[in-house]
């Protein structure tokens, strides 16, 4: 968890806020295509989002009382989310793949994106064993797990397909 | 009414419903026991699988996961000093101390009995409250429901955003805004769909929840390598644990009731309840020096209260469709997916559904007791030996397949990916993921009730201060929004 004091206003957080602001700006501009309440409702919300992202992006240059409201936590009790985050072990670990150091999170993200692309092209049912094999290989799992995991996961998707009667799980844009 | 109660009870006793309760509890207990997972993840990935089920079966399965996870969280709290979820954080104080004293089995038995009694009694209390809740619900019109929704989101945003009120408001507003994509509730206008048919029906709430709670969580726990724990020796006796709880009936009931009351307030869930209850147990104890060093009363207070929050959190959900936590937001998603509308209908045409849900929780608490004493007290540590590297691909596959079967729309998979990444970064920088999800699930309710209110008043905002109830809600919003900032200043100026 990053400590958001003035000096550590992370570049990643700026991108996060900029993304939110861009979405709000889009909805604000296009809300004028709709008459009456249908346009007013998203417009009001986009203004709230734009004001909040603006305040957070400009928090280092805000006058002191406003800065306190924007950057300081209110004096309230803690909740589920606080400790859900805190109780987790968040030590960055790297996975060595054939001598190359890769973050485990990037590995999970990369394989997930790969899984989505292969699913889109060939269907989720056929992409699942490929994803599973790749994941186990990259995570350097044992040979038994590398073989068993694709079988088990494909079986899960197959059962999913049967239970929900969704044959399209086996169809992608190239195979449909 | 008696007829409805009786037919609901017999419906819940049917074999297939019992099996759904057992499946849900097992999933919940396992996910609750693994630090970093929990009820929300389980409910999110199971939700699409409930498509072929009836509304009752689906939602009984979901509440069983919810209830099971609250109990399951105590297992790792007692055995490893790491709570499965924050709702069991206070259990670590005395639960882990008991494990260190060689009384792990006793502590697990205390947790099972206290959870079952606390959860069961509060659900019974809810059963008795149902006839009165319907009268309260009828007092709420469109302006009051709109204000209550805003109050709920603000509370969650305010409390769950660890760093500022603005972040909380931003998260909630963004959640509402995202769900304005697609067909508007009042007219046939299609908003912000980028001219694509894929977004014609808007962003699917279940896909959004799967992205935020399943993929987002997997990206977060990806840093944990291998098994979560070392071996734990199971010693002590189950019988002693049962006796410890039975000999403290007042504490168990009081803690359960604290949980129920705290759980009924949007934004404040099991995490707060277990600390409230623990502090109260400590305050009222005749001999408090043993608290923190393995006092069974500490485990009872924490566990009875966190399971009591289930009954409490169902009150605003069933009555107004206002979820007070991430788990109840997913449950609301389950209601909506199966065509069940919370509100007056839950106490009228859908009264049997309401009673059945309540009875399933009572039966679920009996199963928690049996599973806890027979299975967990003897084999609990095995759950904590699950390897995160193997959990991650299972969750990802279930998330992707689950999101796709919702509407066989590729846009839903993009939704999972985008909101998974968003959740990861929002968590990283202290933005409330829960506020965004609750904003999203309440978006339609807010828009519809705001539109209806303004139509009734011919555009005048004075309708929001037109009744004592709405004035109270406006005051509550103002006090809870600005109070945390103004109170310290006022306190400092007092002599």
XYZ file of C-alpha atoms in Angstrom:
671
model
C 0.000 0.000 0.000
C 1.452 3.294 -0.964
C 1.561 6.058 1.534
C -0.080 9.006 -0.142
C 1.661 11.872 1.503
C 2.328 14.909 -0.634
C 5.754 13.760 -1.687
C 4.721 10.281 -2.726
C 1.886 11.083 -5.094
C 2.558 8.133 -7.331
C 2.576 8.357 -11.113
C 0.389 5.232 -11.240
C -2.226 6.954 -9.083
C -2.174 9.960 -11.404
C -2.889 7.617 -14.326
C -5.700 6.005 -12.335
C -7.281 9.394 -11.647
C -6.693 10.565 -15.221
C -8.480 7.445 -16.499
C -11.455 8.099 -14.225
C -11.523 11.763 -15.274
C -11.353 10.830 -18.977
C -14.347 8.501 -18.597
C -16.277 11.188 -16.702
C -15.392 13.782 -19.341
C -16.660 11.466 -22.078
C -19.980 10.916 -20.290
C -20.254 14.640 -19.527
C -19.776 15.666 -23.173
C -22.057 12.983 -24.610
C -24.744 13.479 -21.940
C -25.843 16.511 -24.000
C -27.049 14.039 -26.657
C -29.888 13.115 -24.317
C -32.757 15.331 -23.307
C -34.132 15.934 -19.830
C -33.379 13.712 -16.875
C -31.797 10.977 -19.046
C -28.943 13.388 -19.781
C -28.981 15.347 -16.520
C -28.404 12.317 -14.284
C -25.116 11.111 -15.834
C -24.054 14.742 -16.327
C -24.416 15.477 -12.601
C -22.490 12.327 -11.732
C -19.725 13.079 -14.202
C -19.380 16.547 -12.646
C -18.972 14.928 -9.199
C -16.341 12.526 -10.585
C -14.528 15.358 -12.395
C -14.498 17.561 -9.281
C -13.232 14.714 -7.082
C -10.516 13.629 -9.524
C -9.547 17.297 -9.999
C -9.238 17.804 -6.230
C -7.177 14.645 -5.837
C -4.913 15.462 -8.769
C -4.367 18.996 -7.470
C -4.105 18.066 -3.798
C -0.504 19.228 -3.455
C -1.430 22.800 -4.364
C -4.729 23.107 -2.498
C -5.192 25.599 0.375
C -4.748 23.954 3.797
C -8.386 23.464 4.975
C -9.417 21.976 1.634
C -6.271 19.889 1.479
C -7.151 18.379 4.870
C -10.555 17.244 3.598
C -9.040 15.846 0.402
C -6.063 14.045 1.893
C -6.866 13.234 5.511
C -8.957 10.269 6.623
C -12.125 11.128 8.531
C -12.134 10.068 12.187
C -14.150 6.914 11.756
C -13.962 3.288 12.722
C -12.152 0.776 10.542
C -14.040 -1.665 8.311
C -13.821 -4.965 6.539
C -11.849 -3.528 3.653
C -9.184 -1.968 5.838
C -8.122 -5.161 7.407
C -8.803 -7.336 4.406
C -6.010 -5.380 2.834
C -3.791 -5.216 5.852
C -4.020 -8.879 6.791
C -2.566 -9.951 3.504
C 1.042 -10.680 2.906
C 2.001 -8.111 0.315
C 5.643 -8.789 -0.273
C 6.602 -8.404 -3.908
C 8.100 -11.658 -5.107
C 9.678 -12.347 -8.458
C 9.465 -15.569 -10.401
C 12.552 -16.727 -12.219
C 11.706 -18.097 -15.660
C 14.757 -19.517 -17.341
C 16.917 -17.006 -15.528
C 14.665 -13.990 -16.220
C 13.129 -12.295 -13.157
C 9.432 -11.513 -13.626
C 7.000 -10.231 -10.986
C 4.440 -12.856 -10.020
C 1.633 -10.337 -10.401
C 2.737 -9.453 -13.931
C 2.876 -13.167 -14.659
C -0.706 -13.713 -13.506
C -1.865 -10.627 -15.412
C -0.003 -11.630 -18.585
C -1.348 -15.182 -18.598
C -4.886 -13.888 -17.945
C -4.709 -11.502 -20.920
C -3.304 -14.353 -23.039
C -6.194 -16.563 -21.864
C -8.739 -13.909 -22.845
C -7.232 -13.466 -26.316
C -7.065 -17.221 -27.024
C -10.616 -17.597 -25.644
C -11.873 -14.873 -27.981
C -10.191 -16.524 -30.952
C -10.847 -20.210 -30.286
C -13.365 -20.453 -27.428
C -12.970 -20.600 -23.662
C -13.154 -24.409 -23.512
C -10.129 -24.836 -25.818
C -8.200 -21.898 -24.368
C -8.425 -23.255 -20.825
C -5.887 -26.132 -21.107
C -3.483 -23.858 -23.007
C -3.753 -21.198 -20.288
C -3.368 -23.768 -17.544
C -0.305 -25.380 -19.136
C 1.343 -22.019 -19.675
C 0.518 -20.892 -16.117
C 1.909 -24.067 -14.528
C 5.015 -23.891 -16.715
C 5.688 -20.269 -15.813
C 5.009 -20.868 -12.120
C 7.369 -23.846 -12.287
C 4.851 -26.279 -10.852
C 5.608 -29.980 -10.588
C 5.133 -32.229 -13.617
C 2.069 -33.902 -12.067
C 0.410 -30.523 -11.390
C 1.271 -29.304 -14.905
C -0.513 -32.314 -16.369
C -3.392 -32.542 -13.877
C -4.248 -28.830 -13.803
C -5.281 -28.467 -17.499
C -7.374 -31.644 -17.261
C -9.132 -30.473 -14.101
C -9.718 -26.908 -15.318
C -10.993 -28.042 -18.728
C -13.333 -30.400 -16.912
C -14.580 -27.476 -14.793
C -15.341 -25.436 -17.946
C -16.993 -28.468 -19.560
C -19.232 -28.947 -16.502
C -19.927 -25.191 -16.570
C -20.921 -25.534 -20.236
C -23.239 -28.460 -19.519
C -24.800 -26.948 -16.364
C -25.529 -23.586 -17.980
C -26.195 -25.081 -21.432
C -23.833 -22.563 -23.032
C -22.348 -24.326 -26.062
C -20.745 -21.047 -27.109
C -18.038 -21.650 -24.498
C -16.460 -23.922 -27.125
C -16.676 -21.337 -29.917
C -14.387 -18.413 -30.689
C -14.435 -15.873 -33.515
C -12.133 -18.081 -35.607
C -13.954 -21.328 -34.904
C -17.564 -20.074 -34.982
C -48.653 -15.622 7.913
C -48.389 -18.873 9.890
C -49.112 -20.714 6.656
C -46.256 -18.908 4.882
C -43.882 -19.683 7.734
C -44.838 -23.349 7.707
C -44.629 -23.808 3.910
C -41.255 -21.969 3.814
C -39.913 -24.184 6.549
C -40.970 -27.378 4.773
C -39.542 -26.067 1.473
C -36.138 -25.500 3.095
C -36.159 -28.988 4.575
C -36.236 -30.602 1.126
C -33.131 -32.621 0.268
C -31.897 -30.515 -2.639
C -32.074 -27.297 -0.571
C -30.158 -28.997 2.250
C -27.510 -30.006 -0.317
C -27.271 -26.387 -1.570
C -26.841 -25.181 2.018
C -24.076 -27.731 2.614
C -22.309 -26.879 -0.658
C -22.516 -23.154 0.099
C -21.262 -23.591 3.650
C -18.353 -25.768 2.498
C -17.300 -23.228 -0.152
C -17.693 -20.397 2.372
C -15.768 -22.116 5.159
C -12.874 -23.043 2.847
C -12.642 -19.588 1.229
C -13.162 -17.843 4.566
C -10.333 -19.828 6.108
C -7.832 -18.838 3.431
C -6.415 -15.386 4.224
C -7.075 -13.030 1.337
C -10.069 -14.849 -0.137
C -13.405 -14.857 1.705
C -17.137 -14.771 1.043
C -17.181 -12.067 -1.612
C -14.852 -13.919 -3.966
C -16.788 -17.162 -3.518
C -20.157 -15.490 -4.059
C -18.896 -13.600 -7.133
C -17.596 -16.685 -8.930
C -20.558 -18.871 -7.960
C -23.160 -16.276 -9.032
C -23.055 -17.078 -12.798
C -23.311 -20.791 -11.979
C -26.688 -20.136 -10.371
C -28.271 -19.196 -13.714
C -30.028 -22.577 -14.114
C -31.229 -22.538 -10.479
C -34.428 -21.029 -9.126
C -34.184 -17.701 -7.286
C -34.597 -19.418 -3.930
C -31.988 -22.119 -4.574
C -29.501 -19.592 -5.941
C -29.828 -17.154 -3.073
C -29.804 -19.872 -0.409
C -26.509 -21.048 -1.924
C -25.136 -17.490 -1.829
C -26.163 -16.748 1.779
C -24.725 -20.107 2.846
C -21.362 -19.065 1.354
C -21.642 -15.723 3.156
C -22.475 -17.320 6.491
C -19.877 -20.094 6.117
C -17.091 -17.642 5.291
C -17.718 -15.593 8.442
C -17.228 -18.735 10.504
C -14.360 -20.013 8.315
C -12.373 -16.823 8.894
C -11.879 -17.871 12.512
C -9.964 -21.028 11.546
C -6.829 -19.273 10.313
C -7.247 -16.618 13.042
C -7.043 -19.343 15.681
C -4.452 -21.577 14.049
C -2.161 -19.050 12.368
C -2.826 -15.681 13.981
C -3.906 -14.457 10.508
C -7.668 -13.811 10.218
C -9.229 -15.216 7.044
C -11.138 -11.947 6.778
C -11.163 -8.827 8.945
C -14.385 -10.043 10.583
C -12.291 -12.487 12.615
C -9.444 -10.100 13.457
C -10.380 -9.915 17.152
C -10.481 -13.737 17.289
C -6.695 -13.779 16.905
C -6.201 -12.090 20.316
C -7.373 -15.037 22.381
C -7.847 -17.739 19.750
C -4.200 -17.856 18.750
C -3.139 -17.551 22.377
C -5.175 -20.705 23.093
C -3.430 -22.481 20.191
C -0.038 -21.512 21.639
C -1.173 -22.985 24.968
C -1.889 -26.309 23.228
C -5.671 -25.778 23.141
C -6.282 -25.335 19.404
C -9.106 -27.891 19.328
C -10.792 -26.170 22.270
C -10.508 -22.776 20.543
C -11.929 -24.163 17.273
C -14.824 -25.715 19.200
C -15.505 -22.411 21.002
C -15.531 -20.647 17.648
C -17.946 -23.190 16.100
C -20.411 -23.097 19.015
C -20.277 -19.311 19.463
C -20.664 -18.722 15.701
C -23.623 -21.105 15.488
C -25.391 -19.694 18.553
C -24.656 -16.043 17.673
C -25.673 -16.551 14.040
C -28.688 -18.754 14.810
C -30.180 -16.557 17.536
C -29.880 -13.373 15.511
C -31.521 -15.042 12.529
C -34.374 -16.100 14.826
C -34.573 -12.480 15.934
C -34.816 -11.431 12.288
C -37.623 -13.948 11.800
C -39.558 -12.257 14.602
C -38.839 -8.806 13.140
C -40.169 -9.580 9.649
C -43.825 -8.564 10.306
C -42.650 -5.200 11.694
C -40.144 -4.572 8.898
C -42.922 -4.527 6.330
C -44.561 -1.583 8.132
C -41.274 0.329 8.168
C -40.683 -0.362 4.480
C -44.098 1.031 3.540
C -43.178 4.355 5.176
C -40.443 4.811 2.565
C -41.425 6.487 -0.700
C -39.241 7.316 -3.711
C -37.491 10.349 -2.069
C -36.670 8.369 1.083
C -35.334 5.370 -0.869
C -33.175 7.720 -2.954
C -31.816 9.389 0.197
C -31.251 6.049 1.916
C -29.265 4.792 -1.102
C -27.113 7.921 -1.068
C -26.642 7.541 2.687
C -25.547 3.902 2.221
C -22.985 4.729 -0.469
C -21.668 7.721 1.489
C -21.285 5.659 4.655
C -19.396 2.947 2.835
C -17.297 5.422 0.863
C -16.551 7.391 4.000
C -15.566 4.414 6.112
C -13.986 2.151 3.531
C -11.829 4.814 1.871
C -8.858 4.676 4.120
C -7.434 8.009 3.144
C -10.102 10.589 2.365
C -13.774 11.370 2.045
C -13.206 12.599 -1.522
C -11.880 9.182 -2.532
C -14.981 7.551 -1.055
C -17.357 9.893 -2.874
C -15.381 9.463 -6.099
C -15.591 5.649 -5.876
C -19.339 5.638 -5.213
C -20.113 8.204 -7.940
C -17.954 6.354 -10.457
C -19.846 3.128 -9.706
C -23.190 4.841 -10.364
C -21.856 6.548 -13.507
C -20.484 3.318 -15.009
C -23.914 1.736 -14.798
C -25.537 4.578 -16.761
C -24.026 2.984 -19.883
C -26.741 1.216 -21.882
C -30.523 1.576 -21.912
C -31.808 4.285 -19.539
C -34.348 3.010 -16.991
C -37.002 5.631 -17.773
C -36.828 5.750 -21.583
C -35.541 3.689 -24.496
C -32.456 5.917 -24.885
C -29.178 4.005 -25.154
C -26.445 5.976 -23.426
C -22.661 5.967 -23.954
C -22.480 2.631 -25.821
C -19.843 3.938 -28.274
C -22.175 2.879 -31.071
C -21.512 -0.772 -30.263
C -24.170 -3.425 -29.810
C -21.925 -5.099 -27.224
C -22.663 -2.235 -24.821
C -26.324 -1.884 -25.782
C -27.461 -3.505 -22.508
C -24.754 -1.694 -20.573
C -22.131 -3.029 -18.193
C -23.200 -6.261 -16.533
C -23.102 -5.895 -12.752
C -22.098 -9.519 -12.141
C -19.187 -9.243 -14.603
C -18.135 -6.006 -12.875
C -18.281 -7.706 -9.465
C -16.338 -10.735 -10.743
C -13.668 -8.415 -12.126
C -13.374 -6.357 -8.968
C -13.603 -9.138 -6.398
C -12.191 -12.175 -8.228
C -9.605 -11.001 -10.760
C -8.660 -7.969 -8.644
C -8.095 -10.235 -5.624
C -6.069 -12.731 -7.661
C -3.772 -9.965 -8.865
C -3.364 -8.943 -5.240
C -2.655 -12.375 -3.774
C -0.396 -13.317 -6.692
C 2.555 -12.079 -4.645
C 2.034 -14.840 -2.078
C 4.110 -17.825 -3.073
C 3.281 -21.404 -2.092
C 1.336 -22.641 0.928
C 0.101 -20.118 3.398
C 1.146 -21.892 6.567
C 3.340 -24.249 8.419
C 2.040 -27.351 10.229
C -0.127 -26.730 13.303
C -0.534 -29.302 16.014
C -4.181 -29.900 16.992
C -4.479 -30.397 20.732
C -7.036 -29.672 23.479
C -10.574 -31.064 23.561
C -13.791 -30.240 21.747
C -15.872 -30.908 24.853
C -14.061 -28.201 26.848
C -14.757 -25.716 24.055
C -18.479 -26.505 24.017
C -18.632 -26.170 27.813
C -16.848 -22.797 27.725
C -19.563 -21.322 25.481
C -22.519 -22.924 27.246
C -21.272 -21.594 30.574
C -21.397 -18.021 29.168
C -24.912 -17.738 27.674
C -25.313 -14.015 28.379
C -22.020 -13.097 26.700
C -22.847 -15.208 23.634
C -26.313 -13.715 23.200
C -25.110 -10.161 23.874
C -22.262 -10.505 21.362
C -24.614 -11.888 18.720
C -26.993 -8.961 19.244
C -24.130 -6.448 18.985
C -23.212 -8.093 15.684
C -26.774 -7.852 14.444
C -27.116 -4.164 15.331
C -23.743 -3.202 13.865
C -24.351 -5.326 10.756
C -27.601 -3.498 10.027
C -25.753 -0.198 9.493
C -24.530 0.145 5.895
C -20.752 0.124 5.623
C -20.092 -1.261 9.068
C -19.794 -5.027 8.935
C -18.211 -7.940 10.710
C -14.850 -6.197 11.015
C -16.250 -3.505 13.247
C -18.708 -5.806 15.019
C -16.040 -8.186 16.293
C -13.999 -5.335 17.784
C -17.099 -3.670 19.301
C -18.149 -6.940 20.842
C -14.653 -7.818 22.057
C -14.274 -4.398 23.684
C -17.678 -4.749 25.360
C -16.774 -8.230 26.635
C -13.521 -6.826 28.014
C -15.303 -3.853 29.614
C -17.987 -5.942 31.269
C -15.760 -8.831 32.381
C -15.357 -9.382 36.124
C -11.850 -10.654 35.521
C -10.320 -9.052 32.436
C -6.601 -9.679 32.986
C -6.681 -12.872 30.921
C -8.073 -11.135 27.799
C -5.492 -11.363 25.044
C -3.834 -14.320 26.724
C -6.252 -17.067 25.726
C -9.494 -16.124 27.473
C -12.347 -18.147 25.874
C -14.637 -15.125 26.397
C -12.578 -13.198 23.826
C -13.157 -15.846 21.152
C -16.868 -16.105 22.053
C -17.370 -12.313 21.853
C -15.681 -12.016 18.479
C -17.180 -15.096 16.827
C -20.768 -14.710 18.064
C -20.778 -11.098 16.871
C -19.369 -11.591 13.384
C -21.916 -14.298 12.599
C -24.618 -12.041 14.046
C -23.860 -9.462 11.344
C -25.443 -11.725 8.694
C -28.931 -11.226 10.162
C -28.303 -7.500 10.611
C -27.055 -6.967 7.069
C -30.152 -8.685 5.659
C -32.439 -6.032 7.193
C -31.555 -3.120 4.835
C -31.065 -5.551 1.956
C -34.466 -7.231 2.181
C -36.311 -4.077 3.196
C -34.904 -1.515 0.780
C -32.455 -3.311 -1.495
C -29.602 -1.378 0.123
C -26.556 -3.604 0.568
C -24.401 -2.747 3.565
C -21.314 -4.638 2.454
C -19.597 -6.215 -0.537
C -21.101 -9.626 0.251
C -24.646 -8.266 0.438
C -24.022 -6.309 -2.797
C -23.300 -9.634 -4.526
C -26.375 -11.102 -2.849
C -28.410 -8.211 -4.242
C -26.890 -9.061 -7.646
C -28.237 -12.579 -7.104
C -31.698 -11.210 -6.254
C -31.732 -9.026 -9.375
C -30.393 -11.816 -11.628
C -33.258 -14.045 -10.544
C -35.947 -11.359 -10.796
C -36.423 -10.817 -7.064
C -37.015 -7.190 -6.110
C -36.141 -6.236 -2.520
C -38.578 -3.884 -0.803
C -42.269 -4.235 0.074
C -42.590 -7.332 -2.166
C -40.272 -9.253 0.156
C -42.936 -8.965 2.851
C -45.888 -9.421 0.526
C -45.873 -11.575 -2.596
C -42.349 -12.848 -1.891
C -42.824 -13.477 1.833
C -42.195 -17.216 1.416
C -38.863 -16.447 -0.249
C -37.919 -14.211 2.709
C -38.875 -16.822 5.291
C -37.138 -19.585 3.327
C -33.924 -17.550 3.192
C -34.124 -17.005 6.960
C -34.835 -20.688 7.684
C -31.955 -21.739 5.447
C -29.643 -19.595 7.589
C -30.964 -21.193 10.784
C -30.319 -24.650 9.322
C -26.959 -23.389 8.058
C -25.958 -22.429 11.589
C -26.837 -25.932 12.810
C -24.543 -27.293 10.087
C -21.809 -24.827 11.077
C -21.982 -26.309 14.562
C -21.736 -29.887 13.284
C -19.047 -29.173 10.670
C -17.108 -27.053 13.165
C -17.097 -29.642 15.933
C -16.685 -32.759 13.819
C -14.641 -31.688 10.791
C -12.859 -28.392 11.443
C -11.801 -29.149 15.012
C -10.056 -32.259 13.693
C -8.946 -31.361 10.167
C -9.010 -27.531 10.123
C -5.306 -27.004 9.354
C -5.645 -28.869 6.045
C -7.620 -25.925 4.578
C -4.767 -23.569 5.262
C -2.392 -25.804 3.342
C -4.015 -24.912 0.011
C -1.471 -23.449 -2.378
C -2.251 -19.965 -3.767
C -0.479 -20.830 -7.026
C -3.129 -23.471 -7.597
C -6.079 -21.389 -6.382
C -5.359 -18.532 -8.814
C -5.909 -20.406 -12.147
C -9.080 -22.046 -10.795
C -10.528 -18.659 -9.822
C -9.475 -17.079 -13.145
C -11.046 -19.882 -15.197
C -14.266 -19.754 -13.158
C -14.334 -15.953 -13.483
C -13.860 -15.912 -17.252
C -16.247 -18.789 -17.956
C -18.745 -17.380 -15.442
C -18.673 -13.886 -16.913
C -19.142 -15.230 -20.433
C -22.167 -17.413 -19.690
C -24.036 -14.429 -18.224
C -24.983 -13.106 -21.678
C -22.475 -14.789 -24.049
C -21.194 -11.269 -24.635
C -17.443 -10.747 -25.116
C -17.860 -7.275 -23.608
C -18.399 -8.981 -20.240
C -14.910 -10.510 -20.409
C -13.469 -7.070 -21.125
C -15.488 -5.809 -18.159
C -13.852 -8.453 -15.946
C -10.380 -7.487 -17.158
C -10.858 -3.705 -16.933
C -12.498 -3.791 -13.500
C -9.998 -6.367 -12.221
C -7.154 -4.003 -13.064
C -9.118 -1.033 -11.710
C -9.786 -2.865 -8.409
C -6.130 -3.723 -8.035
C -5.022 -0.093 -8.427
C -7.922 1.285 -6.377
C -6.935 -0.985 -3.497
C -3.307 -0.042 -3.911
C -4.027 3.669 -3.571
C -6.741 3.525 -0.910
C -9.885 3.981 -3.039
C -12.927 2.036 -1.919
C -13.678 -0.874 -4.236
C -16.777 -1.695 -2.175
C -18.200 1.825 -2.599
C -17.792 1.509 -6.381
C -19.527 -1.886 -6.455
C -22.357 -0.711 -4.206
C -22.712 2.452 -6.301
C -22.977 0.211 -9.373
C -25.592 -2.108 -7.893
C -27.647 0.832 -6.589
C -27.334 2.903 -9.769
C -30.741 1.947 -11.194
C -32.490 2.312 -7.823
C -30.969 5.776 -7.380
C -31.774 6.965 -10.899
C -35.312 5.581 -10.879
C -36.201 6.967 -7.457
C -34.603 10.352 -8.141
C -36.495 10.619 -11.415
C -39.752 9.502 -9.767
C -39.302 11.980 -6.889
C -38.636 14.903 -9.230
C -41.612 13.958 -11.390
C -43.856 13.882 -8.307
C -42.621 17.289 -7.167
C -42.582 18.737 -10.707
C -38.846 19.268 -10.469
C -38.689 20.758 -6.989
C -35.857 19.402 -4.782
C -37.945 20.363 -1.720
C -39.498 16.899 -1.916
C -36.315 15.638 -0.244
C -37.180 17.592 2.896
C -40.915 17.058 2.600
C -41.418 14.516 5.379
C -39.910 13.942 8.837
C -38.315 10.742 7.555
C -36.624 12.399 4.585
C -35.486 15.321 6.790
C -33.927 12.787 9.171
C -32.139 11.106 6.283
C -30.841 14.422 4.933
C -29.583 15.290 8.420
C -27.940 11.871 8.727
C -26.184 12.382 5.383
C -24.934 15.831 6.431
C -23.819 14.683 9.896
C -22.036 11.554 8.666
C -20.372 13.389 5.789
C -19.109 16.452 7.608
C -19.224 15.267 11.226
C -15.916 13.398 11.170
C -14.180 16.632 10.075
C -16.117 19.096 12.230
C -16.282 17.035 15.429
C -12.527 17.227 16.246
C -12.610 21.029 15.736
C -15.655 21.410 17.995
C -14.065 19.118 20.579
C -10.851 21.159 20.549
C -12.737 24.412 21.109
C -14.611 23.088 24.127
C -13.084 24.011 27.482
